[in-house]
Coordinates of C-alpha atoms and ligand atoms in Angstrom, one line a residue:
M1 CA 96.4 -118.9 -39.0
R2 CA 97.8 -116.7 -36.4
A3 CA 101.3 -117.8 -35.2
P4 CA 101.4 -118.8 -31.6
R5 CA 102.8 -116.2 -29.3
P6 CA 106.1 -117.3 -27.7
A7 CA 105.6 -118.7 -24.2
P8 CA 107.0 -116.8 -21.3
T9 CA 110.4 -118.1 -20.1
W10 CA 108.9 -119.3 -16.8
L11 CA 106.5 -121.6 -18.6
R12 CA 109.1 -124.0 -20.0
P13 CA 106.6 -126.1 -22.0
D14 CA 107.6 -129.3 -23.7
P15 CA 106.9 -129.2 -27.4
G16 CA 103.4 -130.5 -27.9
V17 CA 103.1 -131.7 -24.4
Q18 CA 101.2 -130.0 -21.5
S19 CA 103.8 -130.5 -18.8
A20 CA 107.4 -129.5 -18.3
A21 CA 110.0 -132.3 -18.8
M22 CA 111.6 -132.3 -15.4
A23 CA 108.9 -130.8 -13.2
I24 CA 109.4 -130.3 -9.5
Y25 CA 107.1 -132.9 -8.0
L26 CA 105.1 -131.5 -5.1
D27 CA 102.2 -134.0 -5.1
H28 CA 103.5 -136.6 -2.7
A29 CA 100.0 -136.9 -1.1
A30 CA 98.8 -138.3 -4.5
T31 CA 101.6 -140.8 -4.8
T32 CA 105.4 -141.1 -4.2
P33 CA 108.1 -142.4 -6.4
L34 CA 109.2 -146.1 -5.8
R35 CA 112.3 -146.0 -3.7
P36 CA 115.3 -147.8 -5.4
D37 CA 116.0 -149.9 -2.2
V38 CA 112.4 -151.0 -2.3
L39 CA 112.6 -152.0 -5.9
D40 CA 115.8 -154.0 -5.1
A41 CA 114.0 -155.8 -2.2
M42 CA 111.0 -156.6 -4.5
L43 CA 113.0 -157.8 -7.6
P44 CA 113.8 -161.3 -6.4
Y45 CA 110.1 -162.0 -5.9
L46 CA 109.3 -160.9 -9.5
T47 CA 112.1 -163.0 -10.9
G48 CA 113.8 -166.1 -9.5
E49 CA 111.7 -166.4 -6.3
F50 CA 108.4 -166.3 -8.2
G51 CA 106.7 -169.2 -6.2
N52 CA 103.1 -169.2 -5.1
P53 CA 103.1 -169.0 -1.2
S54 CA 100.4 -171.7 -1.2
S55 CA 102.6 -174.2 -3.0
A56 CA 104.2 -176.9 -0.9
H57 CA 107.5 -177.1 -2.8
G58 CA 110.6 -175.0 -2.2
F59 CA 109.6 -172.2 -4.5
G60 CA 106.3 -171.9 -2.6
R61 CA 107.9 -172.2 0.8
R62 CA 110.4 -169.4 0.1
A63 CA 107.7 -167.1 -1.1
R64 CA 105.6 -168.0 2.0
A65 CA 108.6 -167.2 4.2
A66 CA 108.9 -163.7 2.6
L67 CA 105.2 -163.1 2.9
D68 CA 105.1 -164.2 6.5
E69 CA 108.0 -162.0 7.3
A70 CA 106.3 -159.0 5.5
H71 CA 103.3 -159.4 7.8
Q72 CA 105.6 -159.5 10.8
R73 CA 107.6 -156.4 9.6
V74 CA 104.6 -154.2 9.0
A75 CA 102.9 -155.4 12.2
A76 CA 106.0 -154.6 14.3
R77 CA 106.1 -151.0 13.0
I78 CA 102.5 -150.3 14.2
G79 CA 102.7 -152.3 17.5
G80 CA 100.5 -155.1 16.2
E81 CA 100.9 -158.8 15.6
A82 CA 101.6 -160.5 12.2
R83 CA 98.3 -162.3 12.3
E84 CA 96.5 -158.9 12.6
I85 CA 97.7 -157.7 9.1
V86 CA 95.8 -158.4 5.9
F87 CA 97.6 -157.4 2.7
T88 CA 95.3 -155.9 0.2
S89 CA 95.5 -154.1 -3.2
G90 CA 95.8 -150.7 -1.6
G91 CA 94.2 -148.3 0.9
T92 CA 90.8 -148.4 -0.9
E93 CA 90.5 -152.1 -0.6
A94 CA 91.7 -152.2 3.0
L95 CA 89.0 -149.7 3.8
N96 CA 86.3 -151.5 1.8
L97 CA 87.2 -154.8 3.5
G98 CA 87.4 -153.3 7.0
L99 CA 84.3 -151.2 6.8
K100 CA 82.0 -153.5 4.9
G101 CA 83.3 -156.5 6.7
A102 CA 82.8 -155.0 10.2
A103 CA 79.4 -153.6 9.3
W104 CA 78.0 -156.9 8.1
A105 CA 79.6 -158.7 11.0
G106 CA 77.9 -156.3 13.4
K107 CA 74.5 -156.1 11.7
A108 CA 72.8 -158.3 14.2
R109 CA 73.8 -155.9 17.0
G110 CA 73.0 -152.6 15.2
H111 CA 73.0 -150.7 12.0
R112 CA 74.4 -147.3 12.9
I113 CA 77.8 -146.1 11.7
V114 CA 79.4 -142.8 12.6
T115 CA 81.9 -141.0 10.4
S116 CA 83.1 -137.5 9.5
A117 CA 82.2 -135.2 6.6
V118 CA 85.8 -135.0 5.5
E119 CA 86.7 -138.6 4.9
H120 CA 88.4 -139.8 1.6
H121 CA 85.9 -141.3 -0.8
A122 CA 87.3 -144.7 0.0
V123 CA 85.5 -144.3 3.3
G124 CA 82.7 -142.0 2.3
H125 CA 81.5 -143.8 -0.8
T126 CA 81.9 -147.2 0.9
L127 CA 79.6 -146.1 3.7
R128 CA 77.2 -144.5 1.2
H129 CA 77.0 -148.0 -0.4
L130 CA 76.2 -149.6 2.9
E131 CA 73.4 -147.1 3.4
K132 CA 71.6 -148.8 0.5
F133 CA 71.5 -152.0 2.6
G134 CA 69.8 -150.4 5.6
F135 CA 72.8 -149.1 7.5
E136 CA 72.4 -145.6 9.0
I137 CA 75.3 -143.4 8.3
I138 CA 75.9 -140.4 10.6
E139 CA 78.3 -137.9 9.1
L140 CA 79.7 -135.5 11.7
P141 CA 80.5 -131.9 10.9
V142 CA 84.0 -130.5 11.3
D143 CA 85.3 -127.0 12.3
R144 CA 86.9 -124.4 10.1
Y145 CA 90.2 -126.4 10.3
G146 CA 88.6 -129.7 9.4
R147 CA 88.7 -131.2 12.9
V148 CA 86.1 -133.5 14.4
D149 CA 84.9 -132.7 17.9
P150 CA 85.4 -135.8 20.1
D151 CA 82.3 -134.8 22.1
A152 CA 80.3 -134.9 18.9
V153 CA 81.5 -138.4 18.3
E154 CA 80.4 -139.4 21.8
S155 CA 77.0 -137.8 21.4
A156 CA 76.4 -139.6 18.1
I157 CA 76.9 -143.1 19.6
T158 CA 73.7 -144.9 20.5
D159 CA 73.1 -148.5 21.5
K160 CA 72.6 -149.2 17.8
T161 CA 76.1 -148.0 16.9
I162 CA 78.5 -150.7 15.7
L163 CA 81.3 -148.8 14.1
V164 CA 83.0 -145.4 14.0
S165 CA 85.3 -144.5 11.2
I166 CA 87.5 -141.3 11.3
M167 CA 90.6 -140.6 9.3
L168 CA 93.9 -139.8 11.1
A169 CA 95.1 -137.2 8.6
N170 CA 93.2 -135.5 5.8
N171 CA 94.5 -135.9 2.3
E172 CA 93.2 -132.5 1.1
V173 CA 94.1 -130.2 3.9
G174 CA 96.5 -132.3 6.0
T175 CA 94.6 -131.8 9.3
I176 CA 95.3 -134.4 12.0
Q177 CA 92.4 -135.6 14.0
P178 CA 92.6 -136.1 17.8
I179 CA 92.4 -139.8 17.2
A180 CA 93.4 -141.1 20.6
E181 CA 90.8 -138.8 22.3
I182 CA 88.1 -140.0 19.8
A183 CA 89.1 -143.6 20.5
R184 CA 88.7 -143.1 24.2
R185 CA 85.1 -141.9 23.6
V186 CA 84.3 -144.7 21.2
H187 CA 85.6 -147.4 23.4
S188 CA 83.7 -146.1 26.5
H189 CA 80.8 -147.8 24.6
R190 CA 81.1 -151.6 24.7
G191 CA 81.2 -153.4 21.4
V192 CA 81.7 -150.3 19.2
L193 CA 84.6 -150.7 16.7
F194 CA 86.9 -147.9 15.8
A195 CA 88.3 -147.8 12.2
V196 CA 91.0 -145.3 11.2
D197 CA 92.1 -144.4 7.7
A198 CA 95.8 -143.8 8.2
V199 CA 96.8 -143.8 4.5
Q200 CA 98.0 -140.2 4.5
A201 CA 99.4 -140.2 8.0
A202 CA 101.5 -143.4 7.7
P203 CA 104.6 -141.8 6.2
H204 CA 104.7 -138.9 8.7
L205 CA 103.2 -140.0 12.0
D206 CA 104.2 -142.7 14.4
L207 CA 101.4 -145.3 14.4
D208 CA 100.9 -147.4 17.4
V209 CA 97.6 -149.3 17.4
E210 CA 97.8 -149.7 21.2
A211 CA 98.4 -146.0 21.9
L212 CA 95.8 -145.0 19.3
D213 CA 93.5 -147.7 20.6
V214 CA 92.1 -148.6 17.2
D215 CA 90.4 -151.8 16.0
L216 CA 90.9 -151.4 12.3
L217 CA 93.5 -149.3 10.5
A218 CA 94.2 -148.9 6.7
L219 CA 97.6 -148.3 5.1
S220 CA 98.8 -147.9 1.5
A221 CA 102.3 -148.5 0.3
H222 CA 102.5 -146.0 -2.5
K223 CA 102.2 -143.1 -0.1
F224 CA 105.6 -143.9 1.5
E225 CA 107.7 -144.8 -1.6
G226 CA 106.4 -148.4 -1.8
P227 CA 104.6 -149.9 -4.9
K228 CA 101.2 -148.8 -6.0
G229 CA 98.4 -151.3 -5.7
V230 CA 99.5 -152.7 -2.3
G231 CA 98.1 -151.9 1.1
A232 CA 97.2 -153.4 4.4
L233 CA 94.4 -153.6 6.9
Y234 CA 95.3 -154.0 10.5
L235 CA 92.5 -155.9 12.2
R236 CA 92.7 -156.3 15.9
H237 CA 92.8 -159.9 16.9
G238 CA 89.3 -161.1 17.8
T239 CA 87.5 -158.5 15.6
H240 CA 84.9 -160.2 13.5
L241 CA 84.7 -159.5 9.8
V242 CA 82.5 -160.8 7.0
V243 CA 85.0 -161.6 4.2
Q244 CA 84.4 -159.4 1.0
Q245 CA 86.5 -161.4 -1.5
Q246 CA 85.7 -165.1 -1.7
G247 CA 88.1 -167.6 -3.1
G248 CA 91.1 -169.4 -1.4
T249 CA 92.1 -169.4 2.2
Q250 CA 94.8 -166.8 1.8
E251 CA 95.4 -164.1 4.5
R252 CA 94.0 -166.4 7.2
H253 CA 90.7 -166.7 5.3
R254 CA 90.2 -163.0 5.2
R255 CA 91.0 -162.3 1.5
G256 CA 90.9 -164.9 -1.2
G257 CA 93.4 -164.7 -4.0
T258 CA 97.1 -165.4 -4.7
E259 CA 99.1 -163.0 -2.7
N260 CA 101.2 -160.2 -4.2
V261 CA 104.5 -161.3 -2.5
A262 CA 106.7 -158.7 -4.2
G263 CA 104.2 -156.0 -3.3
A264 CA 104.1 -157.1 0.4
V265 CA 107.9 -157.3 0.6
G266 CA 108.1 -153.8 -1.0
M267 CA 105.5 -152.4 1.3
A268 CA 107.3 -153.8 4.4
T269 CA 110.7 -152.5 3.2
A270 CA 109.3 -149.0 2.3
Y271 CA 107.5 -148.7 5.6
E272 CA 110.5 -149.8 7.7
L273 CA 112.7 -147.2 6.0
A274 CA 110.0 -144.5 6.3
C275 CA 109.6 -145.2 10.0
A276 CA 113.4 -145.3 10.7
E277 CA 113.9 -141.9 8.9
R278 CA 110.7 -140.3 10.0
P279 CA 112.0 -137.9 12.7
E280 CA 114.7 -136.5 10.5
T281 CA 112.6 -136.4 7.3
G282 CA 109.7 -134.8 9.2
K283 CA 111.8 -132.0 10.6
R284 CA 113.3 -131.2 7.2
L285 CA 110.0 -131.3 5.4
R286 CA 108.3 -129.1 8.0
R287 CA 111.0 -126.5 7.6
L288 CA 110.8 -126.6 3.8
R289 CA 107.0 -126.5 3.9
E290 CA 107.0 -123.5 6.1
R291 CA 109.4 -121.7 3.8
L292 CA 107.1 -122.4 0.8
Q293 CA 104.0 -121.5 2.8
K294 CA 105.4 -118.1 3.7
A295 CA 106.4 -117.4 0.1
I296 CA 102.9 -118.3 -1.3
L297 CA 100.8 -116.7 1.5
A298 CA 102.6 -113.4 0.8
V299 CA 100.4 -113.2 -2.4
D300 CA 97.2 -111.2 -1.8
G301 CA 94.0 -113.2 -1.6
T302 CA 95.6 -116.5 -0.5
E303 CA 94.7 -118.3 2.7
L304 CA 96.0 -121.5 4.4
T305 CA 93.4 -124.2 4.6
G306 CA 93.4 -126.9 7.3
H307 CA 94.8 -126.6 10.8
P308 CA 97.8 -124.2 11.2
R309 CA 99.6 -126.6 13.6
E310 CA 97.9 -129.9 13.8
R311 CA 98.8 -130.8 10.2
L312 CA 101.1 -133.2 8.4
P313 CA 104.6 -131.8 8.2
N314 CA 104.8 -132.2 4.4
H315 CA 101.4 -130.7 3.6
L316 CA 100.5 -127.3 2.3
S317 CA 97.0 -126.5 1.2
L318 CA 95.5 -123.1 0.4
I319 CA 92.9 -121.2 -1.3
A320 CA 93.8 -118.5 -3.9
R321 CA 90.7 -116.4 -4.2
D322 CA 89.3 -115.6 -7.6
T323 CA 91.2 -118.4 -9.3
D324 CA 90.2 -121.9 -10.5
G325 CA 92.2 -124.7 -8.9
N326 CA 92.2 -126.8 -12.0
A327 CA 93.5 -123.9 -14.2
L328 CA 96.0 -123.0 -11.5
T329 CA 97.5 -126.5 -11.4
M330 CA 97.7 -126.6 -15.2
S331 CA 99.5 -123.3 -15.2
L332 CA 101.9 -124.6 -12.5
D333 CA 102.4 -127.8 -14.5
L334 CA 103.5 -125.7 -17.5
A335 CA 105.7 -123.7 -15.2
G336 CA 107.4 -127.0 -14.0
I337 CA 105.6 -127.6 -10.8
A338 CA 103.5 -130.7 -10.3
A339 CA 100.8 -129.9 -7.7
S340 CA 97.1 -130.6 -7.3
V341 CA 93.8 -129.1 -6.4
G342 CA 93.3 -131.4 -3.4
S343 CA 92.5 -135.0 -4.0
A344 CA 94.0 -136.8 -7.0
C345 CA 90.7 -138.7 -7.3
T346 CA 88.7 -135.5 -8.1
T347 CA 91.3 -133.7 -10.2
G348 CA 89.7 -132.3 -13.4
S349 CA 86.2 -132.6 -12.1
T350 CA 84.0 -129.5 -11.8
E351 CA 82.8 -130.7 -8.3
V352 CA 84.1 -128.6 -5.5
S353 CA 85.8 -130.4 -2.6
H354 CA 83.5 -131.9 -0.1
V355 CA 86.2 -131.4 2.5
L356 CA 86.4 -127.6 2.0
T357 CA 82.6 -127.4 1.8
A358 CA 82.4 -129.2 5.1
M359 CA 84.9 -126.8 6.5
G360 CA 82.6 -123.9 5.6
Y361 CA 84.1 -122.5 2.5
P362 CA 81.6 -121.3 -0.1
D363 CA 81.9 -122.9 -3.5
E364 CA 83.5 -119.8 -5.2
E365 CA 86.3 -119.9 -2.6
A366 CA 86.7 -123.7 -2.6
R367 CA 87.2 -123.6 -6.4
G368 CA 90.5 -121.9 -5.9
A369 CA 92.0 -124.8 -3.9
L370 CA 95.7 -125.8 -4.3
R371 CA 97.6 -128.5 -2.6
L372 CA 101.4 -128.8 -2.5
S373 CA 102.8 -131.9 -0.8
L374 CA 106.5 -132.5 -0.2
G375 CA 108.2 -135.9 0.2
R376 CA 111.5 -137.3 1.3
T377 CA 113.0 -136.8 -2.1
T378 CA 112.1 -133.1 -2.2
T379 CA 115.3 -131.0 -2.2
E380 CA 116.1 -127.5 -0.9
A381 CA 116.8 -126.3 -4.4
E382 CA 113.4 -127.5 -5.6
I383 CA 111.7 -125.5 -2.8
E384 CA 113.9 -122.5 -3.5
E385 CA 112.6 -122.6 -7.1
A386 CA 109.0 -123.3 -6.0
C387 CA 109.2 -120.3 -3.7
V388 CA 109.7 -118.1 -6.7
T389 CA 107.5 -119.9 -9.3
V390 CA 104.4 -120.7 -7.3
P391 CA 103.7 -117.2 -5.9
R392 CA 104.3 -115.8 -9.4
V393 CA 101.8 -118.1 -11.1
V394 CA 99.3 -117.6 -8.3
A395 CA 99.6 -113.8 -8.5
L396 CA 99.2 -113.9 -12.3
M397 CA 96.2 -116.1 -12.1
R398 CA 94.6 -113.8 -9.6
T399 CA 95.0 -110.8 -11.8
G400 CA 93.6 -112.8 -14.7
H401 CA 96.9 -112.7 -16.7
V402 CA 97.1 -116.4 -17.3
A403 CA 94.3 -118.1 -19.2
V404 CA 95.3 -121.8 -19.3
A405 CA 91.8 -123.2 -18.8
A406 CA 90.8 -122.0 -22.3
D407 CA 94.2 -122.9 -23.7
P408 CA 95.5 -126.1 -22.3
L409 CA 98.7 -126.1 -24.4
G410 CA 99.6 -122.8 -22.9
Q411 CA 100.5 -121.4 -26.3
E412 CA 98.4 -118.3 -25.7
A413 CA 99.4 -117.8 -22.1
L414 CA 100.2 -114.2 -21.3
A415 CA 103.0 -113.3 -18.9
Ligands
PLP501 N1 92.5 -142.8 2.2 C1 93.2 -141.6 2.0 C2 93.2 -140.6 3.1 C3 93.9 -141.4 0.8 O1 94.6 -140.2 0.6 C4 93.9 -142.4 -0.2 C5 94.6 -142.2 -1.5 O2 94.8 -141.1 -1.9 C6 93.2 -143.6 0.0 C7 92.5 -143.7 1.2 C8 93.1 -144.7 -1.0 O3 94.3 -145.4 -1.0 P1 94.8 -146.2 -2.4 O4 95.2 -145.1 -3.4 O5 95.9 -147.0 -1.9 O6 93.6 -147.0 -2.8

């Protein structure tokens, strides 16, 4: 057997493992690390204060108080009321509950639902599911930057429309939609509800349900250093919803099941911290992102995807022509940089991104997608290193000098 060629120094592979030991984590759009202060806030509810909030005794009452307070704390940060928050198992469930619940509640009035072509699958697939039950789903196109035209939303609304669902910020390309403007158009039609997926936006944009004028809004804790598997649906008081999970009377009869008290406390704590630090964090991340963007876009054949200005401050997405995004992220992983092709949910699949397709990129270009997303814990030193490593790996992939796809362990990688 041929002896493996020594890996180039910049690859730093772990023995027998595909990724570097202490990689620089630039995939905060996929998930973020749990913040130590958040863990501290959660721990009592995973240990001594383990009561069921529905129990009448002291253990239960203390858990209930923490849960009630968590509703209040999240609501206060988005300009809502405690009773308008339903804690869920994450963003996906919040969107399933909100969209299916509102669709079924509105079925007697109409069956038409308007959305965009660039939604996360938690919205897109949920609406596709509703289509099987007779709902009509209108998917609006987007421009080259992934933006929805508010006029197109207005034109799509008929007297049969019951719901419009548009995301605030895109998970793959970071583009921010003109949500307040879209809301104005939606609400000029009586009885049409407006749902917003704010999962990616929540850590970075100030959310005020009154200013945005939304009826339903989805959040997910693990995008802002909270625990995974916890989210919330904001549901404007008076909005009818057909419950999707039967059982007990928890969450004001809107979601049966014993509540995740520690998760709710963790989410509230993480969100408060994220909101308090947002101006400072946003400024720093934008500066670091711009530095990284400049370094990578200096490589021939690369192009920024998404809106150049109306985008999340931490988010950098691009296309490296004549490369394969999956192979590129594997090469980066071996080089000590954790990035992704776009959406964590489609990583490793051969499907090209529906977002880039909707933005007009042909398949062969969309295949070279790369997403780097920074977070509060990203350091200057990490970006300094990424500014050297990422352009080098991208350039090598473009010239065909790295062949990780055929050699996942990187043992045959050529420098
Ligand atoms: N919506 C968007 C825009 C997302 O990016 C994600 C997750 O990546 C979700 C919804 C789903 O959230 P969760 O992972 O909490 O189910």
